[in-house]
Short mmCIF file of C-alpha atoms and ligand atoms in Angstrom, two decimals:
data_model
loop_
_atom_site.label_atom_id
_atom_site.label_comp_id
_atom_site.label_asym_id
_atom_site.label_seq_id
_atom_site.Cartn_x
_atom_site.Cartn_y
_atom_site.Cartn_z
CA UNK A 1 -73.88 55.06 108.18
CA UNK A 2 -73.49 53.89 104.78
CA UNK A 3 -74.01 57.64 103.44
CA UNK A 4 -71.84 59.04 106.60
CA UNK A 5 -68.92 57.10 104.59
CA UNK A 6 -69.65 58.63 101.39
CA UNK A 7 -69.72 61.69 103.04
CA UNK A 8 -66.49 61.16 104.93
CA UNK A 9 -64.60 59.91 101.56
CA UNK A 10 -65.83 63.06 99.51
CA UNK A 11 -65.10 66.37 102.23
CA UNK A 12 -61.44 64.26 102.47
CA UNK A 13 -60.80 63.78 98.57
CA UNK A 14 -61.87 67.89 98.21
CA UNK A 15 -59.50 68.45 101.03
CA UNK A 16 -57.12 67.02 99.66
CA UNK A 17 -57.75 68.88 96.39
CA UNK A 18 -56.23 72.40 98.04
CA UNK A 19 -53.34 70.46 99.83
CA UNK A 20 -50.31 72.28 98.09
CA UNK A 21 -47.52 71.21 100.21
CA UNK A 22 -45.87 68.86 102.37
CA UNK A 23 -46.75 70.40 105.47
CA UNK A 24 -50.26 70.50 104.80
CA UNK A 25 -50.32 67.19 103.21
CA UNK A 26 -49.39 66.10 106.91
CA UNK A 27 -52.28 68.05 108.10
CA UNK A 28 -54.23 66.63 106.19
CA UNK A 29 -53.34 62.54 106.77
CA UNK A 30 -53.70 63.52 110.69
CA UNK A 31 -57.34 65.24 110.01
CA UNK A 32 -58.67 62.52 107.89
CA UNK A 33 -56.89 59.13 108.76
CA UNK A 34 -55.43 60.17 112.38
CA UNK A 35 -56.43 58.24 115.11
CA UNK A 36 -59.41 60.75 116.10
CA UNK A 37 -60.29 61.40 111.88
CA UNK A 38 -64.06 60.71 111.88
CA UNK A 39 -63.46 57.71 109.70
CA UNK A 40 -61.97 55.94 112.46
CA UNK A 41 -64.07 57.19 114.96
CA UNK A 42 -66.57 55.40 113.14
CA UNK A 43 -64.05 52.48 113.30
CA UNK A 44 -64.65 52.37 117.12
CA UNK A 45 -68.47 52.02 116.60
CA UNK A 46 -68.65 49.07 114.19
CA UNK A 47 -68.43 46.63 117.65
CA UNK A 48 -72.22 47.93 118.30
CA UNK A 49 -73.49 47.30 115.16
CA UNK A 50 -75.90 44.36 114.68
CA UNK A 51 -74.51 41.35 113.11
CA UNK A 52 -76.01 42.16 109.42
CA UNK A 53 -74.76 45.94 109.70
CA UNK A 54 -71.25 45.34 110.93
CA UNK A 55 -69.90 43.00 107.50
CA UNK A 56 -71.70 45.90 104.91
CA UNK A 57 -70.01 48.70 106.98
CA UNK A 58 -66.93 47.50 108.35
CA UNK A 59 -66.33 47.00 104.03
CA UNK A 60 -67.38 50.05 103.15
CA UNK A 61 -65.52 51.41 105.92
CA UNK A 62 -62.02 50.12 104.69
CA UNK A 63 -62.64 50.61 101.27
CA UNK A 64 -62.98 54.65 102.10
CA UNK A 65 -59.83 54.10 104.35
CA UNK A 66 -57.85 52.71 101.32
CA UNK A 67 -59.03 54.76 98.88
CA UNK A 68 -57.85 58.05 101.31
CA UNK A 69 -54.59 56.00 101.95
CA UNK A 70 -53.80 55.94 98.11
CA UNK A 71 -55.50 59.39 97.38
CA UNK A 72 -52.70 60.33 99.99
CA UNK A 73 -49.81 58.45 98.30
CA UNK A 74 -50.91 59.57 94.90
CA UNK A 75 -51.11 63.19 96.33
CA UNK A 76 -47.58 63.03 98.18
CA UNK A 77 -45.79 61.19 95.01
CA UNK A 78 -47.01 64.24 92.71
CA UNK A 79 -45.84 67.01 95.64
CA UNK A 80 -42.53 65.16 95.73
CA UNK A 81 -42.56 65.28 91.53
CA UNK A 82 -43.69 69.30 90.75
CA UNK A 83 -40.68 70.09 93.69
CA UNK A 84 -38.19 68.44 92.10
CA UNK A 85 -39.54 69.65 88.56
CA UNK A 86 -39.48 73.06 90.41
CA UNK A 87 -35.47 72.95 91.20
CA UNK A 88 -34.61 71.22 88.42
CA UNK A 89 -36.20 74.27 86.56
CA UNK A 90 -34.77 77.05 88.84
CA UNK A 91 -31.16 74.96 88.98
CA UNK A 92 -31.22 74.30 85.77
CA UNK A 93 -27.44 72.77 84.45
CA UNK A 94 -25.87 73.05 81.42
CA UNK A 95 -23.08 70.10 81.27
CA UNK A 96 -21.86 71.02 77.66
CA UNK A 97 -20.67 74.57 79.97
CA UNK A 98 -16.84 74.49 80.18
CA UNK A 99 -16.14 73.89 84.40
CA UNK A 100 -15.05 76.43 86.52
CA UNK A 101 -11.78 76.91 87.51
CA UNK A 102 -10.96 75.94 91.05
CA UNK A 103 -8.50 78.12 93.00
CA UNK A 104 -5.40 75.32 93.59
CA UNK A 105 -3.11 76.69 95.76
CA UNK A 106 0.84 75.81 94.82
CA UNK A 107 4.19 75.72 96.76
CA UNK A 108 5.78 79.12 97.40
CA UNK A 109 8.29 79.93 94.43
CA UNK A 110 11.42 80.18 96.75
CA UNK A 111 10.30 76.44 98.00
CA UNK A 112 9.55 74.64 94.45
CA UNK A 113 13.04 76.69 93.47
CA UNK A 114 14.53 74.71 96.70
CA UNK A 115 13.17 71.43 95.28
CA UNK A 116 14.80 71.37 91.89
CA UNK A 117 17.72 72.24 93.43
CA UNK A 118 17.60 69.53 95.82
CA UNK A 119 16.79 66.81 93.19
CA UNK A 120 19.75 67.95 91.14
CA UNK A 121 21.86 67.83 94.39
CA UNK A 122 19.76 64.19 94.67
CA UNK A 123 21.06 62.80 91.01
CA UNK A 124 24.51 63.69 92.45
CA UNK A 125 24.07 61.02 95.36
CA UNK A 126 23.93 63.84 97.71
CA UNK A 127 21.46 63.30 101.22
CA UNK A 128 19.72 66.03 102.60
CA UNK A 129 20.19 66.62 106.27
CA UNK A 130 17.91 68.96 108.40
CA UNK A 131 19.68 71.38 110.86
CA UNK A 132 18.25 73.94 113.19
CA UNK A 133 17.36 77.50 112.07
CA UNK A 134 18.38 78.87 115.65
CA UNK A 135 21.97 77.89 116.95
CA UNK A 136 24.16 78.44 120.01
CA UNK A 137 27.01 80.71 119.63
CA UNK A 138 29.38 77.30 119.55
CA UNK A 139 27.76 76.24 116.47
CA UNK A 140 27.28 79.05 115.02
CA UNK A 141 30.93 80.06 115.16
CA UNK A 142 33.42 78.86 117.48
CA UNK A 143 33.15 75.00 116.30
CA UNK A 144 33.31 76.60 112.78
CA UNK A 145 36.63 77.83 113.69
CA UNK A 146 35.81 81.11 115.07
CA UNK A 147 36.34 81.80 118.64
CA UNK A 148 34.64 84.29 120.97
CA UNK A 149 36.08 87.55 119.67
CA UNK A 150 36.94 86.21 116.75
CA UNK A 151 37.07 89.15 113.96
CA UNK A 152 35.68 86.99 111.56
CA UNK A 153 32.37 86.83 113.62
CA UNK A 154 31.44 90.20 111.82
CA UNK A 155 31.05 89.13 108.38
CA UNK A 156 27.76 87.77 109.46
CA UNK A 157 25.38 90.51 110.95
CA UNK A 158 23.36 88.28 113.44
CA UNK A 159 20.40 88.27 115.05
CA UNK A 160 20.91 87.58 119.04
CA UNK A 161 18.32 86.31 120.89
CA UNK A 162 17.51 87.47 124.74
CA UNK A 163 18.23 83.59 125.15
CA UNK A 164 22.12 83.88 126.38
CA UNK A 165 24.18 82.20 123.26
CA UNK A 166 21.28 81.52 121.26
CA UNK A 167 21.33 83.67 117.84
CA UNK A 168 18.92 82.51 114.68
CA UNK A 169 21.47 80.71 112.12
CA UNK A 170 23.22 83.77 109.79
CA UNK A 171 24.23 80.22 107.85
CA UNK A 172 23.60 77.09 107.20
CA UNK A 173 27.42 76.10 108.01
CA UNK A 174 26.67 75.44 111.80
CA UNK A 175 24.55 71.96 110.44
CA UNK A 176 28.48 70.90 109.05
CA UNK A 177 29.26 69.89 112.96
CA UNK A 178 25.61 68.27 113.68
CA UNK A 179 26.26 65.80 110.06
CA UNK A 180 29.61 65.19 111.11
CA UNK A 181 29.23 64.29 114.76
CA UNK A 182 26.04 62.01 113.23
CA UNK A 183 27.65 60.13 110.85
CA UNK A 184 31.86 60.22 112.27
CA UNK A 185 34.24 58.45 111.22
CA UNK A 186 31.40 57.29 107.90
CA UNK A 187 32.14 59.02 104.57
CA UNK A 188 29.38 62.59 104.08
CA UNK A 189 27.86 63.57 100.78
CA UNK A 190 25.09 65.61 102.29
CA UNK A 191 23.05 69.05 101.73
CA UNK A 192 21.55 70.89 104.10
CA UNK A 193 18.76 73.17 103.08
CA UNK A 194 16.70 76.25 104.63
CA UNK A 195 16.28 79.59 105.97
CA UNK A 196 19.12 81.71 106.95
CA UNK A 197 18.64 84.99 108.90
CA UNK A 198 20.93 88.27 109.23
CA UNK A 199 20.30 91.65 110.32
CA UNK A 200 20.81 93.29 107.08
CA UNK A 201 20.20 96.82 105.87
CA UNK A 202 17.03 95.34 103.37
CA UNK A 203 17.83 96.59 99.81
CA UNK A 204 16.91 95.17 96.47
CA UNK A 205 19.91 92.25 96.52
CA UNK A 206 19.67 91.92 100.43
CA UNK A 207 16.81 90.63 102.43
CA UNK A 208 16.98 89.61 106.44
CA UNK A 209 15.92 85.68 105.55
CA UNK A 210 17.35 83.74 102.95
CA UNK A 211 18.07 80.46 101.60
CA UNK A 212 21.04 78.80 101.86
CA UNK A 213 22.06 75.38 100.54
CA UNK A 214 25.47 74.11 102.51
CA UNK A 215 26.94 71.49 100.83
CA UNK A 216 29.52 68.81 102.46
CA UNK A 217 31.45 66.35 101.13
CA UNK A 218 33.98 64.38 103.85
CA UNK A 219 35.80 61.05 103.37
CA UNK A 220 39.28 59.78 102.21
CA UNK A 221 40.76 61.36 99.71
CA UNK A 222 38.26 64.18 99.12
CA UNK A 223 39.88 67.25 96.87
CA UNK A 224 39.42 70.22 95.51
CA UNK A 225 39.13 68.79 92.15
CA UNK A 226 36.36 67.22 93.57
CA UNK A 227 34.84 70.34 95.03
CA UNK A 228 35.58 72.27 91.44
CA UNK A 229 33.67 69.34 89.73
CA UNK A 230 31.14 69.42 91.91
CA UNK A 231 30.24 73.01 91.61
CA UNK A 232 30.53 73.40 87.78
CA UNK A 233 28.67 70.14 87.37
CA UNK A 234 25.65 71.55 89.60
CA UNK A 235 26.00 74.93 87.20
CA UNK A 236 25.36 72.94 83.87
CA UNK A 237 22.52 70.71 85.44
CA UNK A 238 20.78 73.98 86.89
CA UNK A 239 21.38 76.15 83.65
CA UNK A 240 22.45 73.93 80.91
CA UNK A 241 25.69 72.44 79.10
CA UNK A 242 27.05 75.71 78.58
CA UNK A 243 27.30 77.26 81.50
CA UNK A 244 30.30 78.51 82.78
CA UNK A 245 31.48 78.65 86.13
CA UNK A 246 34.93 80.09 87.71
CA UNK A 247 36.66 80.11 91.29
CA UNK A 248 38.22 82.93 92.88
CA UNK A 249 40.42 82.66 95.82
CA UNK A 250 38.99 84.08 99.03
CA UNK A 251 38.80 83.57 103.16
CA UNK A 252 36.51 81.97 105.13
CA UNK A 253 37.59 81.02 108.62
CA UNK A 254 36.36 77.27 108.28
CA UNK A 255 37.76 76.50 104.87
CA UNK A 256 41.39 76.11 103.62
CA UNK A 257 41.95 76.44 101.17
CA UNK A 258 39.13 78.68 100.56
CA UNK A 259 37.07 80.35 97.43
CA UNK A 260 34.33 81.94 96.17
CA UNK A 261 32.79 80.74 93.00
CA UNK A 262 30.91 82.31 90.13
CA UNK A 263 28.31 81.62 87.40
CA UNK A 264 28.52 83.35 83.93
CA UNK A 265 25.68 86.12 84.04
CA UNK A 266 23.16 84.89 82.32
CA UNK A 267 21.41 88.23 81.19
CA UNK A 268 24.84 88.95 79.31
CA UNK A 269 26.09 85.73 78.30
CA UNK A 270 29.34 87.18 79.81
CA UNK A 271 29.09 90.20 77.30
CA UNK A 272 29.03 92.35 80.67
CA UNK A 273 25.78 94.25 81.91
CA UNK A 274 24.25 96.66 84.91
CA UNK A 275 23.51 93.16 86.66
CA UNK A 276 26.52 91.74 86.73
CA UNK A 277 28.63 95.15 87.29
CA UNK A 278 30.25 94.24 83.35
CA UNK A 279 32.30 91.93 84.83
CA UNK A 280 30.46 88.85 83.20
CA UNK A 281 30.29 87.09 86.20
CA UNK A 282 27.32 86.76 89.19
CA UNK A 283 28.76 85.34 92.87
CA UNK A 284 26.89 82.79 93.75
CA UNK A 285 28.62 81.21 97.01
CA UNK A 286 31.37 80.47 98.81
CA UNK A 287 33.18 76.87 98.88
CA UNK A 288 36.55 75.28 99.87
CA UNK A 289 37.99 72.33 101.59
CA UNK A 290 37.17 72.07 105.52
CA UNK A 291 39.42 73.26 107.55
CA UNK A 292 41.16 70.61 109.69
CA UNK A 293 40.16 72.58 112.67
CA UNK A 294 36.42 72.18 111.63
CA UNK A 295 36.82 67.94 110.73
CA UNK A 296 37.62 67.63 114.05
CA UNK A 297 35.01 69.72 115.90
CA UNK A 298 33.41 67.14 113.64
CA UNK A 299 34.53 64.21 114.77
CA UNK A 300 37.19 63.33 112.06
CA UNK A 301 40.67 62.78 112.12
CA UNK A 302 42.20 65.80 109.68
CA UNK A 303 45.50 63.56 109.46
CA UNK A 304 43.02 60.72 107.49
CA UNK A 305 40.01 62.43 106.15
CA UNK A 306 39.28 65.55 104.04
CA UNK A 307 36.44 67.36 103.17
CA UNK A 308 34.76 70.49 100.59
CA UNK A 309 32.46 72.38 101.55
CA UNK A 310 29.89 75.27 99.65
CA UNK A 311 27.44 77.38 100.13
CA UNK A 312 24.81 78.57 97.74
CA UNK A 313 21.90 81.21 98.28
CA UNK A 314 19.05 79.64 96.29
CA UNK A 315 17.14 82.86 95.88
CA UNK A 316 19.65 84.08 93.76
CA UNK A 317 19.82 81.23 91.19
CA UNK A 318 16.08 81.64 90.77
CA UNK A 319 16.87 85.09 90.35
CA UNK A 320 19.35 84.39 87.88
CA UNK A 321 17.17 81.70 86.07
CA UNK A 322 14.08 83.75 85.66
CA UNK A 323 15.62 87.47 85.59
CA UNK A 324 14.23 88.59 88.91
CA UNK A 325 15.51 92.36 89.76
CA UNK A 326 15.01 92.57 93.10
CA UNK A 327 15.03 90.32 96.21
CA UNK A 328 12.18 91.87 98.34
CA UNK A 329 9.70 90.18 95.92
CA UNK A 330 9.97 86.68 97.62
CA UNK A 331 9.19 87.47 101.13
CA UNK A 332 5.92 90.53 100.31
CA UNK A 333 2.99 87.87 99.17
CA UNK A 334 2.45 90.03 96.00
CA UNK A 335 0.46 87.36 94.46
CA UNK A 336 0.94 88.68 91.23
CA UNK A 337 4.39 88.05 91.61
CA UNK A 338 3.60 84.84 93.38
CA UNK A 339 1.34 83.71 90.48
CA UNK A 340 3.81 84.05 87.98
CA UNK A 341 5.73 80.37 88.90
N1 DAH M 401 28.62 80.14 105.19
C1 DAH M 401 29.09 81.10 104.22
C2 DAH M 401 28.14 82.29 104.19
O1 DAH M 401 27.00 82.12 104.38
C3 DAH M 401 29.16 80.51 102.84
C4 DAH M 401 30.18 79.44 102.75
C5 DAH M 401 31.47 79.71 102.41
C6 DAH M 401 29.82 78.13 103.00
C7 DAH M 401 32.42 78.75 102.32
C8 DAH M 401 30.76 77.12 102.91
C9 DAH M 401 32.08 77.45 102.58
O2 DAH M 401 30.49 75.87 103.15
O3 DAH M 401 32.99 76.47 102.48
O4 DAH M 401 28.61 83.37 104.00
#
């Protein structure tokens, strides 16, 4: 039996010899120290040995078991060692390398345009106020002082929905009436930002969605002088000290007075250029103060409180700020447009 052992211990440590692999490492533990393995068949038999045999062999016997146990270990340890030698090899890294770049993605120009303007608005104590992008007719026009029929109603080419009275917002003025009727009889310094819609005849200065800013200011003793310092105080924080602004009488149905206001071209200085027709001047908005009609659709007593009002298309400052020719770039995903801010 004694020589049955040797036997046993040699054909598994040359077995184990040709074991390359993991899986055939496991074959091999389950052919030579699984439960039917001839070593521990012979196990099973030590019980009928004779009382001198059984100490000799039952030693012998678990001295060939350990020595295949750490044969095995040893065997699995260097497996586990030449495949990780192996990837380390084949994935070999270089950490002096400079990284690669990830792909970030960023906030669409028109919206990170939006934000600055909002913060400047912000540093003026002004809230911002959310209004709906699609509006009934009401707010739309008639509490804006323009009743059904209203001629008026046509300087804004709308979009109608097939919802009866429901049109997508050709302005942000409708959200005047939801502020006001929130916060009445409380003094307003608010803004309300975001997409405006009209069915326009697409062209390089005219797109059919836009942003608007509307701004509102209501409480005692609100003027124009307020409105005019307002304005040319937004055009030096957006384009510097020395920008110049101007006001131009004009008529919107839910301002009185009303005006539309100006920044000095900045591709000319106010030289005159193709841009700017050689007039010096870019239109930026309109503005005025709120037309009693339109505080108290609002909620406000016209005899007590007054208000200004303005509008701004944000597109265009950007425009302005960074020279952009044409409109249609914010709205096709031209990432190389896209990439540029
Ligand atoms: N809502 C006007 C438009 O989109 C712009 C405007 C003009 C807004 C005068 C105002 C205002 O608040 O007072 O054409």
């Amino acid at each position: 039996m004694l020589s049955e052992l040797d036997q046993i211990e040699q054909s598994a440590l040359q077995a184990l010899k040709s074991v390359q692999d993991e899986t055939s490492l496991e074959g091999w533990r389950i052919a030579h120290l699984g439960r039917s393995a001839p070593l521990m068949l012979l196990f099973d038999q030590l019980g009928k040995l004779s009382k001198e045999e059984r100490p000799v062999i039952g030693r012998r016997a678990n001295e060939v078991k350990r020595a295949l146990e750490a044969a095995f270990s040893a065997r699995s340890e260097s497996l586990r060692q030449s495949a990780l030698q192996r990837s380390l090899q084949s994935e070999r890294l270089d950490v002096t390398l400079p990284g690669r770049v990830l792909p970030v993605g960023r906030l669409h120009p028109t919206s990170s345009n939006m934000r600055s303007i909002i913060r400047v608005f912000a540093d003026m104590g002004f809230q911002v106020y959310r209004s709906p992008e699609a509006e009934t007719d009401e707010f739309n026009f008639s509490l804006l002082n323009m009743p059904p029929h209203h001629p008026a109603r046509d300087m804004w080419a709308t979009f109608y929905t097939t919802m009866p009275n429901v049109s997508l917002r050709p302005h942000t003025s409708p959200g005047q009436i939801h502020v006001m009727r929130q916060y009445a009889p409380e003094p307003i310094r608010a803004i309300l930002p975001g997409m405006c819609y009209r069915y326009e005849q697409i062209s390089a200065r005219k797109e059919t969605q836009f942003n608007q800013i509307e701004v509102l200011a209501v409480g005692v003793d609100i003027t124009m002088g307020n409105l005019k310092a307002t304005i040319s105080d937004l055009a030096r924080r957006l384009f510097g000290q020395n920008m110049r602004t101007r006001f131009r009488a004009a008529y919107f149905p839910f301002t009185e007075p009303s005006a539309e206001y100006d920044f000095e071209c900045l591709l000319c200085h106010g030289k005159g250029c193709a841009v700017c027709a050689w007039t010096g001047w870019l239109e930026i908005g309109g503005c005025g103060m709120v037309h009693p009609v339109v505080l108290q659709n609002g909620g406000y007593d016209p005899e007590k409180y007054t208000g200004f009002a303005a509008g701004l298309g944000t597109e265009r400052i950007m425009m302005l700020k960074h020279h952009i020719d044409d409109i249609r770039y914010f709205w096709v995903n031209d990432m190389r447009f896209l990439e540029q801010f």
